[in-house]
Coordinates of C-alpha atoms in Angstrom, one line a residue:
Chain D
X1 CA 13.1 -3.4 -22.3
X2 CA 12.5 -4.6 -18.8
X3 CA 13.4 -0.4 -17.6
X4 CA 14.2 -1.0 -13.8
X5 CA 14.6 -3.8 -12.3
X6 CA 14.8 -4.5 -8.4
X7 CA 15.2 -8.0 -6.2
X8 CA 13.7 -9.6 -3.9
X9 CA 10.6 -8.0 -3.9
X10 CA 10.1 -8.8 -0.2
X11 CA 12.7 -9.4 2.4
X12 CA 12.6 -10.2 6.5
X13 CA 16.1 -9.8 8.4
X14 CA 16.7 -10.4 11.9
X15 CA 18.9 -7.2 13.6
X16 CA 22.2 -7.7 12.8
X17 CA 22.0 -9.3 9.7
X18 CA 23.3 -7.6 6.3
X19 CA 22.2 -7.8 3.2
X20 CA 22.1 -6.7 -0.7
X21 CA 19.2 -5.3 -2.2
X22 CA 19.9 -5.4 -5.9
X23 CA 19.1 -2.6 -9.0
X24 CA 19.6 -3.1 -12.5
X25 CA 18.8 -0.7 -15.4
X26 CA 18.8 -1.6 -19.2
X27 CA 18.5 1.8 -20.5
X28 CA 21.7 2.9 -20.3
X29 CA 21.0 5.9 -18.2
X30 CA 23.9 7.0 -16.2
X31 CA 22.2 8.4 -13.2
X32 CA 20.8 5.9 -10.5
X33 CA 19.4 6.7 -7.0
X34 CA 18.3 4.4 -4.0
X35 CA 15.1 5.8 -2.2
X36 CA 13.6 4.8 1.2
X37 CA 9.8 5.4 1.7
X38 CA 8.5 4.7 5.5
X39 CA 4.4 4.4 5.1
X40 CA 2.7 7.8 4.7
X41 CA 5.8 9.7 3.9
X42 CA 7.9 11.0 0.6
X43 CA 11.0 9.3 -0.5
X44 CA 14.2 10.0 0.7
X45 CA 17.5 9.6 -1.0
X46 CA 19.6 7.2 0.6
X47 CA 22.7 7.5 -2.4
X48 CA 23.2 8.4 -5.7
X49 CA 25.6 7.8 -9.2
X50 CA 26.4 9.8 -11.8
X51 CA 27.8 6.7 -13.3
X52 CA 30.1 3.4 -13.2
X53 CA 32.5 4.4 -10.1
X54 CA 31.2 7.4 -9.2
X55 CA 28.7 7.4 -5.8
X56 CA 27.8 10.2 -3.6
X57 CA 25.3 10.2 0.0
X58 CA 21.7 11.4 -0.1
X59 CA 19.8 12.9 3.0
X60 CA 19.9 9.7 4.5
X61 CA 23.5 7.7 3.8
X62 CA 24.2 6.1 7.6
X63 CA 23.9 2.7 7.6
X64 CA 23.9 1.7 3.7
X65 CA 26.9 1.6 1.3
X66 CA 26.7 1.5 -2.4
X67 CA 29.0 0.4 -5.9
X68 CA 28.6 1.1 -9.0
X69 CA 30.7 -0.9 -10.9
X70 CA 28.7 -1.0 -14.0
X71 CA 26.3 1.1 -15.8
X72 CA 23.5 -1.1 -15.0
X73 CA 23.7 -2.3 -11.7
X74 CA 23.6 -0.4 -8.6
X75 CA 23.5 -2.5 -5.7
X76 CA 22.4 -1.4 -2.6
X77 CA 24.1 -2.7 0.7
X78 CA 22.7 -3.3 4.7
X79 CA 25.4 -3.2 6.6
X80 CA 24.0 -4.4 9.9
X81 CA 19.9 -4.8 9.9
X82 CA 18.0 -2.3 12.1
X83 CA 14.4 -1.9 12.7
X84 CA 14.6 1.5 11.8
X85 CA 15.4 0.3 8.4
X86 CA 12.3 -1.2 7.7
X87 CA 10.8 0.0 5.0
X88 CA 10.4 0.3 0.9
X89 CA 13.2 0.7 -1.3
X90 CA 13.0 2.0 -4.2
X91 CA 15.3 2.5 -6.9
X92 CA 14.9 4.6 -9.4
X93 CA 17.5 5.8 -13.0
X94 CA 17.5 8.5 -15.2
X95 CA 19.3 9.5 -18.4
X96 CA 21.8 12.3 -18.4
X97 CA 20.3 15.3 -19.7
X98 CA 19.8 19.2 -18.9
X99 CA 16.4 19.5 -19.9
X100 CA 14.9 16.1 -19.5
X101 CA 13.8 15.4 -15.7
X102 CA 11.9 12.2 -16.2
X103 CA 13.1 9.0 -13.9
X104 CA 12.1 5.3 -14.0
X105 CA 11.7 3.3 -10.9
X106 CA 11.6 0.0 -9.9
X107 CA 8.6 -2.0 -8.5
X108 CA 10.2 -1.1 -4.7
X109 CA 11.3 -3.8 -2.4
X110 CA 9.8 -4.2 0.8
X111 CA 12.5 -5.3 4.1
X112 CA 11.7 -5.9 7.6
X113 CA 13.6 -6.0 10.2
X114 CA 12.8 -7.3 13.4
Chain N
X1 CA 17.1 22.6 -3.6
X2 CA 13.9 24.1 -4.0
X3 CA 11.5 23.0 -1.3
X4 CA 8.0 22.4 -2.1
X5 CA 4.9 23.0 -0.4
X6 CA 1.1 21.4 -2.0
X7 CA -2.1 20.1 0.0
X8 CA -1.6 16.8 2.0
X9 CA -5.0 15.7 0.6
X10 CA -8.2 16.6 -1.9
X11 CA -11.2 14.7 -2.9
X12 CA -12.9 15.4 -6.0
X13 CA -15.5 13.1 -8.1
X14 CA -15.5 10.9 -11.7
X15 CA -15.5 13.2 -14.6
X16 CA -14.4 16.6 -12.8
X17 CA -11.2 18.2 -13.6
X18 CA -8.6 18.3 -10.4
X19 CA -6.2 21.2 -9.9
X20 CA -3.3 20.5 -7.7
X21 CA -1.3 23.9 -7.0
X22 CA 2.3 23.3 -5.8
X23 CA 4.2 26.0 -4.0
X24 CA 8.2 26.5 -4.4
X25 CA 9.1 30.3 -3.2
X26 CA 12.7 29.4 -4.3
X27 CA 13.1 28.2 -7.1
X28 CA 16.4 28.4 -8.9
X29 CA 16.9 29.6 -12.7
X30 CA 17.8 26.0 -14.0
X31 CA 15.4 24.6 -12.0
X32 CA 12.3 22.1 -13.7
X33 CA 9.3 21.0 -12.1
X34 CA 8.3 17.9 -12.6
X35 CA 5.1 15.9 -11.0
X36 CA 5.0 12.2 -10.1
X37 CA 2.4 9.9 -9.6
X38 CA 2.7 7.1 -7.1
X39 CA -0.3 4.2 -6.7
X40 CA 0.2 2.2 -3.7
X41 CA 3.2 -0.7 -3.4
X42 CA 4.4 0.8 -6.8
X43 CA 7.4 3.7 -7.5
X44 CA 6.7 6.8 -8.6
X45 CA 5.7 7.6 -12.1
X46 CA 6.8 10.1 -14.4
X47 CA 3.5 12.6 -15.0
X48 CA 4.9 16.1 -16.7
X49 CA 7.7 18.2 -16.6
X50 CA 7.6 22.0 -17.4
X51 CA 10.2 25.0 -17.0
X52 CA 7.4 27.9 -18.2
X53 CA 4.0 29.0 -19.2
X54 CA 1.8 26.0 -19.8
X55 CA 2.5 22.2 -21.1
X56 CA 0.5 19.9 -22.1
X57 CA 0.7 15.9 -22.9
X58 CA -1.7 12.9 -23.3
X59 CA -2.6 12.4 -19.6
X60 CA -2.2 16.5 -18.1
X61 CA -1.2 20.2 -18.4
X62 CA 0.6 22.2 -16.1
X63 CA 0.8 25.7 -15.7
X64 CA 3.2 27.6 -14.5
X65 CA 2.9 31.4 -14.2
X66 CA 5.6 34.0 -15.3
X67 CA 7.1 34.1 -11.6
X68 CA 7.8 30.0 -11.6
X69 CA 6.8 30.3 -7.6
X70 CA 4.2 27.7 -8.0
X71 CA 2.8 25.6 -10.3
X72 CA -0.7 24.0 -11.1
X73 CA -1.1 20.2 -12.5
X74 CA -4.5 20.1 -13.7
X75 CA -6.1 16.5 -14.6
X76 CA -9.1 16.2 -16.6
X77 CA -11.8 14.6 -16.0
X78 CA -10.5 11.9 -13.3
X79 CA -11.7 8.8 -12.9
X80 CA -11.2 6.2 -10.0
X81 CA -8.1 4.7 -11.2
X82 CA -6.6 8.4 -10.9
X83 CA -6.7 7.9 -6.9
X84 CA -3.2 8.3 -5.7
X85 CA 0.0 10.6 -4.7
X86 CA 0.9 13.3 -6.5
X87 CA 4.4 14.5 -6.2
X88 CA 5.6 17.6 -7.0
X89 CA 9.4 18.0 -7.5
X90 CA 11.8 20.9 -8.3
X91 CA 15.3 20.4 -9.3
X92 CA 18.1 20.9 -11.7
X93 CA 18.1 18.0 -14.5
X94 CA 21.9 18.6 -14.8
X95 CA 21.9 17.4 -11.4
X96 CA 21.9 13.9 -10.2
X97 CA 20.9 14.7 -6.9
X98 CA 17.7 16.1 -8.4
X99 CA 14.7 14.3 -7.5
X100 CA 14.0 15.6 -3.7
X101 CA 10.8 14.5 -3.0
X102 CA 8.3 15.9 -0.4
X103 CA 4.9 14.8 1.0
X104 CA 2.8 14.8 -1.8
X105 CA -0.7 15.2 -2.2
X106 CA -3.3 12.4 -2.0
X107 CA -5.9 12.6 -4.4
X108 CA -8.9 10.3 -3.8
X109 CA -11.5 10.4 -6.8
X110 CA -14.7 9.7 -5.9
X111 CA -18.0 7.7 -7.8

């Protein structure tokens, strides 16, 4: 199993610019989240599924937009680069459960914007 | 969801044991709490997970008192390649929007 799996690793944009940041899963976990981390801080959820055509906004939505149109991918969407996006992205899956709270992330992928 | 409250930072040295104490006033009933580890340019990794009283797996234990208002991961005997953030999360698991992370704690181990 190759668990999470997030391209490109590294990214520059110019302002302006959009882009797709891509997530793919081969666990079959229903749940997937896209995370921002700016250096020396926590994550913070950007969205969220609960599975194939169902998204919903984290703490901080404005300026992304996700799909879910499968159970493994969950692409994550720039509409127009700012440099208040830079930053690592992280996506992360988990399985659906009530008692089990363990998530799998990706390696992170690194954008700049300038 | 349950905010969380643990040191920014602690130092300790090779071979000691390391207790991280996590604080979460309001926690709900079917609320978890569930420590990550994060090493630099890598995502967070899944440590424990623990509802009540004390677990225990390969790499730590946690404790949680009868209350559930904090929490304690305890690492023994750390080595250098334990130097990293520690997250400690509380949530619903029946919830996807679950994994709220705050600031973590940076542990640096020491020779």
């Amino acid at each position: 199993n190759a668990g999470v799996t997030q391209t490109p690793k590294f990214q520059v944009l110019k302002t302006g610019q959009s882009m797709t940041l891509q997530c793919a899963q081969d666990m079959n976990h229903e749940y997937m989240s896209w995370y921002r981390q700016d250096p020396g801080m926590g994550l913070r959820l950007i969205h969220y599924s609960v599975g194939a055509g169902i998204t919903d906004q984290g703490e901080v939505p404005n300026g992304y937009n996700v799909s879910r149109s499968t159970t493994e991918d969950f692409p994550l969407r720039l509409l127009s680069a700012a440099p208040s996006q830079t930053s690592v992205y992280f996506c992360a899956s988990r399985r659906t459960s009530i008692l089990n709270t363990e998530a799998f992330f990706g390696q992170g992928t690194r954008l700049t914007v300038v | 969801l349950a905010k969380t409250t643990q040191p920014i930072s602690m130092d300790s040295y090779e071979g000691q044991e390391v207790n991280i104490t996590c604080s979460h006033n309001n926690i709900a009933t079917n609320d978890y709490i569930t420590w990550y580890q994060q090493f630099p340019s890598q995502g967070p990794r899944f440590i424990i997970q623990g509802y009540k009283t004390k677990v225990t797996n390969e790499v730590a234990s946690l404790f949680i008192p009868a209350d559930r208002k904090s929490s304690t991961l305890s690492l023994p005997r750390v080595s250098l390649s334990d130097t990293a953030v520690y997250y400690c999360l509380v949530g619903d698991p029946g919830s996807a929007r679950q994994l709220t992370f705050g600031s973590g704690t940076q542990l640096t181990v020491l020779p």
